[in-house]
mmCIF file of C-alpha atoms and ligand atoms in Angstrom:
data_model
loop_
_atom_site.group_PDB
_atom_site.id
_atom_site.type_symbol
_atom_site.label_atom_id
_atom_site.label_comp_id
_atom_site.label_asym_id
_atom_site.label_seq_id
_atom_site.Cartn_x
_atom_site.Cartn_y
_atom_site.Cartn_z
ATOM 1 C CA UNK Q 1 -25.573 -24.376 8.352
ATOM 2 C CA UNK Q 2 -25.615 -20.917 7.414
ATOM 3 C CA UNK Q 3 -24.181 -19.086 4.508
ATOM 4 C CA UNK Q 4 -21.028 -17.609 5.943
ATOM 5 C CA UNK Q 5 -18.477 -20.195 7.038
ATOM 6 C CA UNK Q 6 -17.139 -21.859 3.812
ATOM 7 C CA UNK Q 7 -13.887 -22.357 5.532
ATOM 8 C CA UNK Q 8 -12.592 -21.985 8.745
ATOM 9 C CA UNK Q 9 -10.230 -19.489 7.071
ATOM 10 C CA UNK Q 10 -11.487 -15.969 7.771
ATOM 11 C CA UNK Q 11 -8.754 -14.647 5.334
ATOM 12 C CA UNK Q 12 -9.903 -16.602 2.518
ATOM 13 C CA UNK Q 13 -12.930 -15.722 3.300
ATOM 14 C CA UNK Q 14 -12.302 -12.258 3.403
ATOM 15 C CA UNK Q 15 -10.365 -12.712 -0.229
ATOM 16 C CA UNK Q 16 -13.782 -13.730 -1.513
ATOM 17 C CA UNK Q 17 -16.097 -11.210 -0.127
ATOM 18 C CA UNK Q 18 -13.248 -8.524 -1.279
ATOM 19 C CA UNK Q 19 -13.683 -10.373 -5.176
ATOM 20 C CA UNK Q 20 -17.206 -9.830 -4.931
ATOM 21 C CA UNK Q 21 -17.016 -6.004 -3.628
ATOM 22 C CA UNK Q 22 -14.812 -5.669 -6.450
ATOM 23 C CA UNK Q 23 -17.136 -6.693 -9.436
ATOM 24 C CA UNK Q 24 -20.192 -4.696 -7.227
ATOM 25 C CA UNK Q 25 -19.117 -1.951 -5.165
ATOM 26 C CA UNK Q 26 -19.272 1.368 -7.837
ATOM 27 C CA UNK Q 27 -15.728 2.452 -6.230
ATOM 28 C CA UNK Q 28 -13.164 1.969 -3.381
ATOM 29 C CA UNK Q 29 -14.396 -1.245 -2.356
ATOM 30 C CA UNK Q 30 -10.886 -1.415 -0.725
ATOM 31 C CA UNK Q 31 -12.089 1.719 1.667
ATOM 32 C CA UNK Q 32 -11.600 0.720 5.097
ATOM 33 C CA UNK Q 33 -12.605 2.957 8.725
ATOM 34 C CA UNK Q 34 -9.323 2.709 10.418
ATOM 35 C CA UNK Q 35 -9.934 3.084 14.640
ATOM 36 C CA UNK Q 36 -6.618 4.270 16.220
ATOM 37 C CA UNK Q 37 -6.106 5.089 19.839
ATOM 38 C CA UNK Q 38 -4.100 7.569 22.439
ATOM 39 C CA UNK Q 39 -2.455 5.724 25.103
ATOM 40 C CA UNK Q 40 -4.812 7.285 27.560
ATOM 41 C CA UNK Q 41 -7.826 5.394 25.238
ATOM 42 C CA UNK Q 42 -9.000 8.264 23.186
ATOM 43 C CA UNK Q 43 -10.298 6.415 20.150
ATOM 44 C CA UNK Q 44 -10.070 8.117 16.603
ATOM 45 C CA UNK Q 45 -11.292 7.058 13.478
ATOM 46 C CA UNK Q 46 -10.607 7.465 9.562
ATOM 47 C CA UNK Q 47 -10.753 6.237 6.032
ATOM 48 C CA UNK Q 48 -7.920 4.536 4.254
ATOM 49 C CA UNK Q 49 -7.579 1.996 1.599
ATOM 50 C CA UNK Q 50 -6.619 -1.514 1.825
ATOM 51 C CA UNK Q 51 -3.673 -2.236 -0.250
ATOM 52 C CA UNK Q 52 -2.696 -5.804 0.777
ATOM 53 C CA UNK Q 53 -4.256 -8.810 2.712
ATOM 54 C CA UNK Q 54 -2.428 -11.727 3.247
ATOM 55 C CA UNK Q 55 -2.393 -14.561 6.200
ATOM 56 C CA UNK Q 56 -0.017 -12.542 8.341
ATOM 57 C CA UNK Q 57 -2.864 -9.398 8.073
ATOM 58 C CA UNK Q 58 -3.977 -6.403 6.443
ATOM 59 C CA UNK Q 59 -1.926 -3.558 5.000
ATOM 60 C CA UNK Q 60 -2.556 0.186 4.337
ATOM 61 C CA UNK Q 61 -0.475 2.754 3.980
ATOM 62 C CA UNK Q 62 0.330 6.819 5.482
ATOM 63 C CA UNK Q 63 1.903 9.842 6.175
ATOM 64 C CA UNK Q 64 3.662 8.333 9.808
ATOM 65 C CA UNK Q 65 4.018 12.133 10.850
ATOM 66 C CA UNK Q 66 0.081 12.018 10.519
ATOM 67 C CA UNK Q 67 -2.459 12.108 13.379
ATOM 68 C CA UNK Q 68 -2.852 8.357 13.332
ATOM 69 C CA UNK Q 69 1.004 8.044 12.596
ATOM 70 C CA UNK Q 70 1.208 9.406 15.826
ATOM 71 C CA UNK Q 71 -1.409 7.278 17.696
ATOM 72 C CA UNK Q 72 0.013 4.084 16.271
ATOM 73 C CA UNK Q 73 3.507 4.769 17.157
ATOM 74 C CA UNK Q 74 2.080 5.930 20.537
ATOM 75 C CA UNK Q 75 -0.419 2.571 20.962
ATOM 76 C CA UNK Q 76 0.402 0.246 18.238
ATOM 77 C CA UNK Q 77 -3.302 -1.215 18.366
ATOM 78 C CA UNK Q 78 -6.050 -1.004 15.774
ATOM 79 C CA UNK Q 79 -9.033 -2.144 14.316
ATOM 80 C CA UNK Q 80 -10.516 -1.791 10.678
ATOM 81 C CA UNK Q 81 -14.241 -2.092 9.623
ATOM 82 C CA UNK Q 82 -15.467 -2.820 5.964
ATOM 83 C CA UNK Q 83 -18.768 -2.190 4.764
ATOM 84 C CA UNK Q 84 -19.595 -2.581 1.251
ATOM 85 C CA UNK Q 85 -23.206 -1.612 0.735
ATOM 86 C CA UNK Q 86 -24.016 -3.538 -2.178
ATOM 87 C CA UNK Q 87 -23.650 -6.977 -0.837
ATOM 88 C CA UNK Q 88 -24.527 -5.755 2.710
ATOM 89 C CA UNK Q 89 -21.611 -7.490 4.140
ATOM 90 C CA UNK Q 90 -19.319 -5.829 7.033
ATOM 91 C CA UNK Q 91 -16.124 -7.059 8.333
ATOM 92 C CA UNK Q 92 -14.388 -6.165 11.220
ATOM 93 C CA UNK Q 93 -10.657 -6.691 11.820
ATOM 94 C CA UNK Q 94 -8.953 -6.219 15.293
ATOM 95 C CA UNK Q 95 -5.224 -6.455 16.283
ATOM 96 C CA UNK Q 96 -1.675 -5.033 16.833
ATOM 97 C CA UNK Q 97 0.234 -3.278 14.311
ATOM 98 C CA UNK Q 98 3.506 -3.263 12.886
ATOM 99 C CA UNK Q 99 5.322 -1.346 9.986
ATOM 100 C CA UNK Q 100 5.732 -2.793 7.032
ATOM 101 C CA UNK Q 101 8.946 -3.696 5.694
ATOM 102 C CA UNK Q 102 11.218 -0.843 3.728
ATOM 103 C CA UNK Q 103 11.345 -2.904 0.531
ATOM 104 C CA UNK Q 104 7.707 -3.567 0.513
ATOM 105 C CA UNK Q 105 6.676 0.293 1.319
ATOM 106 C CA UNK Q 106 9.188 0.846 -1.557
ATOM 107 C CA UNK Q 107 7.697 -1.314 -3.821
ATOM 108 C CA UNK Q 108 4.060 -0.258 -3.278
ATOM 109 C CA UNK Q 109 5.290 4.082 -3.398
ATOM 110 C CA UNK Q 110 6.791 2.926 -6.643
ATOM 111 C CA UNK Q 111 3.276 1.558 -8.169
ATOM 112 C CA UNK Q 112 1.780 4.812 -7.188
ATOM 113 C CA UNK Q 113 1.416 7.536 -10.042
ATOM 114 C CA UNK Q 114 3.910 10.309 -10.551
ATOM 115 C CA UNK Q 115 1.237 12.842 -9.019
ATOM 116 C CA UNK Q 116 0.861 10.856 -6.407
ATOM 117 C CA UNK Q 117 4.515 10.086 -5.149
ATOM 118 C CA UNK Q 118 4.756 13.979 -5.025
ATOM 119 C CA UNK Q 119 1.720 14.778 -2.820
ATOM 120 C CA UNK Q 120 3.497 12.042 -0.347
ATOM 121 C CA UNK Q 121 6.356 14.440 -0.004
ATOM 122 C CA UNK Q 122 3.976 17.642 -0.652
ATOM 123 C CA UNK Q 123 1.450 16.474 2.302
ATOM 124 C CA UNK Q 124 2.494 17.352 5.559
ATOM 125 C CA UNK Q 125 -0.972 15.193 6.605
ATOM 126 C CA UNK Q 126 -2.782 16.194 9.364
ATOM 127 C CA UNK Q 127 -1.138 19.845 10.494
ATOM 128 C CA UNK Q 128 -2.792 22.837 9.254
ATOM 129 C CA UNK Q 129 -2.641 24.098 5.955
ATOM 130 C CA UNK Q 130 -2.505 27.943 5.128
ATOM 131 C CA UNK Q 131 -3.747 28.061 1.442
ATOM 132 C CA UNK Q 132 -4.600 25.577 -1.043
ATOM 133 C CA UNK Q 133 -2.348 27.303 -2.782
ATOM 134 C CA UNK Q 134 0.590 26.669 -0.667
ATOM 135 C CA UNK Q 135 -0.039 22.853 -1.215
ATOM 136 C CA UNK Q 136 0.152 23.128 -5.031
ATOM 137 C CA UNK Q 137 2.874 25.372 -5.121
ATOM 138 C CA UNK Q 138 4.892 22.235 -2.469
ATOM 139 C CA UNK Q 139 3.329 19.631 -5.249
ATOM 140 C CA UNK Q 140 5.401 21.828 -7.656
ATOM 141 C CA UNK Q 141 8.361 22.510 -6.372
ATOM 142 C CA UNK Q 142 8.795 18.546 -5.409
ATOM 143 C CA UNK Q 143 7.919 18.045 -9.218
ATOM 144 C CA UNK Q 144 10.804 20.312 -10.272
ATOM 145 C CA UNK Q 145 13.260 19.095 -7.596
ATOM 146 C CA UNK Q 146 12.461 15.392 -9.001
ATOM 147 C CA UNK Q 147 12.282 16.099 -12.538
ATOM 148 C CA UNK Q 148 14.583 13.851 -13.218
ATOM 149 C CA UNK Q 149 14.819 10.277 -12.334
ATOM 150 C CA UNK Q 150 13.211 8.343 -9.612
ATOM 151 C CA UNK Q 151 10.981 10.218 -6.885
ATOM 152 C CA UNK Q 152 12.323 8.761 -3.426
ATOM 153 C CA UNK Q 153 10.129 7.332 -0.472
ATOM 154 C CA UNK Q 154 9.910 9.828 1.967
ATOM 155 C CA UNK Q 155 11.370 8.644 5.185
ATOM 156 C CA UNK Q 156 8.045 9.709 6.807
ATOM 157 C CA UNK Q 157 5.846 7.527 4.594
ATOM 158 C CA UNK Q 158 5.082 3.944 4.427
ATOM 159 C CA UNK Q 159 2.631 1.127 5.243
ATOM 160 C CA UNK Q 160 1.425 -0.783 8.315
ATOM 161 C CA UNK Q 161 -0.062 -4.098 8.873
ATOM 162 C CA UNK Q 162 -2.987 -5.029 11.139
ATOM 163 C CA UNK Q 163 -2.094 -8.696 12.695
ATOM 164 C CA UNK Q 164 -5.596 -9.869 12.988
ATOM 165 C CA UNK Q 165 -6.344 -11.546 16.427
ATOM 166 C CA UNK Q 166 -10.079 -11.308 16.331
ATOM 167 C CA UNK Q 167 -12.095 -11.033 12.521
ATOM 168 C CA UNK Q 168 -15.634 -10.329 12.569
ATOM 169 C CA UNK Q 169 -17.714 -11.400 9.491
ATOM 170 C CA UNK Q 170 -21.194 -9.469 9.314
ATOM 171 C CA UNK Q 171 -24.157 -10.516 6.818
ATOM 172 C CA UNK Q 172 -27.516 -9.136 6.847
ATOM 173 C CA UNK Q 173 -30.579 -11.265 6.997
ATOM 174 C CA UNK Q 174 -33.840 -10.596 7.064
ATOM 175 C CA UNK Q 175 -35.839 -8.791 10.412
ATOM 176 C CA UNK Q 176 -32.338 -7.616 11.139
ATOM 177 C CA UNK Q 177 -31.742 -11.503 12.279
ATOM 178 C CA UNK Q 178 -28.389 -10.777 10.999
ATOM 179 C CA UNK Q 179 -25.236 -13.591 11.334
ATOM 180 C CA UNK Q 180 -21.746 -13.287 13.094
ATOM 181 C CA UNK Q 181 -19.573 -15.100 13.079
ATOM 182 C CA UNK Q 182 -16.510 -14.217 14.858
ATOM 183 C CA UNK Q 183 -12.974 -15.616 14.463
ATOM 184 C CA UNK Q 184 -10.432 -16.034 17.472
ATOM 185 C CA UNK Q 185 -6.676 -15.749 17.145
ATOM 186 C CA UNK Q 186 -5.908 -19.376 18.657
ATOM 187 C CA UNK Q 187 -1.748 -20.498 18.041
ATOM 188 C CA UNK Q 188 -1.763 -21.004 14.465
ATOM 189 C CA UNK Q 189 -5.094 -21.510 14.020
ATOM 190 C CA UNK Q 190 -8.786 -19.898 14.637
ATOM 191 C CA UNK Q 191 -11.384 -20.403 17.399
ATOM 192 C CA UNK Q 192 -15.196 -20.080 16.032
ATOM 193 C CA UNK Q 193 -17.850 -18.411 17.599
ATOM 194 C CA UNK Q 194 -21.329 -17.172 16.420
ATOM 195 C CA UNK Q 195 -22.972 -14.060 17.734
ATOM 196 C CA UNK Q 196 -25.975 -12.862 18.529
ATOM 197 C CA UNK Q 197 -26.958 -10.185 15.892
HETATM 198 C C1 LIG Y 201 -12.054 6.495 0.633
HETATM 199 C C2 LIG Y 201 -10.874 7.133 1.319
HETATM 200 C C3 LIG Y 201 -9.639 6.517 1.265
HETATM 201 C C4 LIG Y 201 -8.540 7.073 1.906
HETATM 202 N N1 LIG Y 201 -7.350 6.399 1.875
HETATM 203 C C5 LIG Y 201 -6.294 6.872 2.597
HETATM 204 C C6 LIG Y 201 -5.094 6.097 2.693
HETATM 205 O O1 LIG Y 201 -4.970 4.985 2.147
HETATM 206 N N2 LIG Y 201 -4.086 6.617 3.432
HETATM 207 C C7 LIG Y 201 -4.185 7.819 4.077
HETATM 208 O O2 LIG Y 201 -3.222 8.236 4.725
HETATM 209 N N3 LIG Y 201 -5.318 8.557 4.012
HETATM 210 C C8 LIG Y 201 -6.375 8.109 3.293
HETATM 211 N N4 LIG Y 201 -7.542 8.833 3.238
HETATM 212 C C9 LIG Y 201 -7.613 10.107 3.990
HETATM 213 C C10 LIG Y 201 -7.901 9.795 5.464
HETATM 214 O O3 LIG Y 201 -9.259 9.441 5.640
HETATM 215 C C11 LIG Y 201 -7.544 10.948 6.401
HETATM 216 O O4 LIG Y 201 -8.166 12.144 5.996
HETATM 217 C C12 LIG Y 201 -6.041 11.184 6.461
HETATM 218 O O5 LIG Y 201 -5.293 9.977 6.392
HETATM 219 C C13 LIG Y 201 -5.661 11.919 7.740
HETATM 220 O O6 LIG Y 201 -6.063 11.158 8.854
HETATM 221 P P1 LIG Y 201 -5.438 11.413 10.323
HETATM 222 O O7 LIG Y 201 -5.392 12.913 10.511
HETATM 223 O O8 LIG Y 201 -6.369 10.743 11.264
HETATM 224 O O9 LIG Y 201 -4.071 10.804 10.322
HETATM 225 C C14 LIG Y 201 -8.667 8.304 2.588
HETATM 226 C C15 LIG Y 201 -9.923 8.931 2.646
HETATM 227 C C16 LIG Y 201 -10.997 8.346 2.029
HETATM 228 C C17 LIG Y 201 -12.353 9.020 2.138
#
């Protein structure tokens, strides 16, 4: 028996490694590479951060006028890869996507700080900028427009969840004998399979 399947839940599994990233990592332990992809298979890759896990999958959130806005609503396919460095644990999440609902995008932009809500309408992410300047003065002008009241989702940002059909959870060992074991969407359930490291 080795030290990675507690349960034959990779979520819950996931749940604890993400406990224990939290109490070591020194920041972001919710930083995630995101791997989107053109129809025609050109692969990109980016940061985000993970802001909800659940059984149904894993949910970040995005500019959707965005470079990988516009891969996923081109190819609606992804895959995620966690590494936290100070357990030297990596897992690695593969599936289709699908937005998130409007209430829960809502609810999530409203837990976001002020400052925060406005770069969302300030950022037009991923097309090129002129000036920094031009930025802050957007930042502003968004700040005076909602000066009163409640700041509004934009209509081009909100969340997406991975639906996980294949989970990959890495551990090193020693001699770089490492162990995977890899979990298989199967119905409602999981298939197990270890890996060769
Ligand atoms: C640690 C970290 C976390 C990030 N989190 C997010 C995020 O949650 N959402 C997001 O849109 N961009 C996030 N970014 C910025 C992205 O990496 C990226 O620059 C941006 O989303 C544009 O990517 P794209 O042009 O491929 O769409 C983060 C960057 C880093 C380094």
């Amino acid at each position: 028996m080795d030290g990675i399947a507690t349960t034959d839940d990779p979520i819950a599994i996931f749940e604890a490694w993400m406990a224990e990233a939290a109490a070591s990592e020194p920041n972001d332990p919710n930083a995630v590479c995101l791997a989107t992809c053109t129809p025609d298979g050109m692969p990109s890759a980016r940061m985000v951060l993970l802001k909800g896990v659940d059984p149904r999958g894993f949910v970040f959130y995005t500019n959707l006028e965005s470079r990988k806005g516009g891969e996923l609503a081109a190819n609606p396919n992804a895959a995620l890869c966690f590494h936290w460095k100070t357990l030297a644990r990596s897992v690695r999440v593969e599936g289709a996507v699908e937005p998130v609902s409007e209430a829960e995008a809502d609810a999530y932009y409203a837990s976001r700080a002020r400052t925060s809500r406005l770069g969302a309408w300030a950022s037009k992410q991923s097309r090129p900028l002129e000036s920094r300047f031009a930025l802050e003065k957007a930042v502003a002008e968004y700040g005076l427009k909602y000066a009163i009241g409640e700041i509004p989702r934009p209509p081009f940002w909100s969340g997406f969840r991975v639906l996980p059909q294949r989970i990959e959870l890495w551990r090193d060992m020693p001699f770089r004998l490492h162990e995977r074991r890899v979990f298989h969407r199967d119905g409602a359930g999981w298939r197990i399979e270890t890996l060769y490291p």
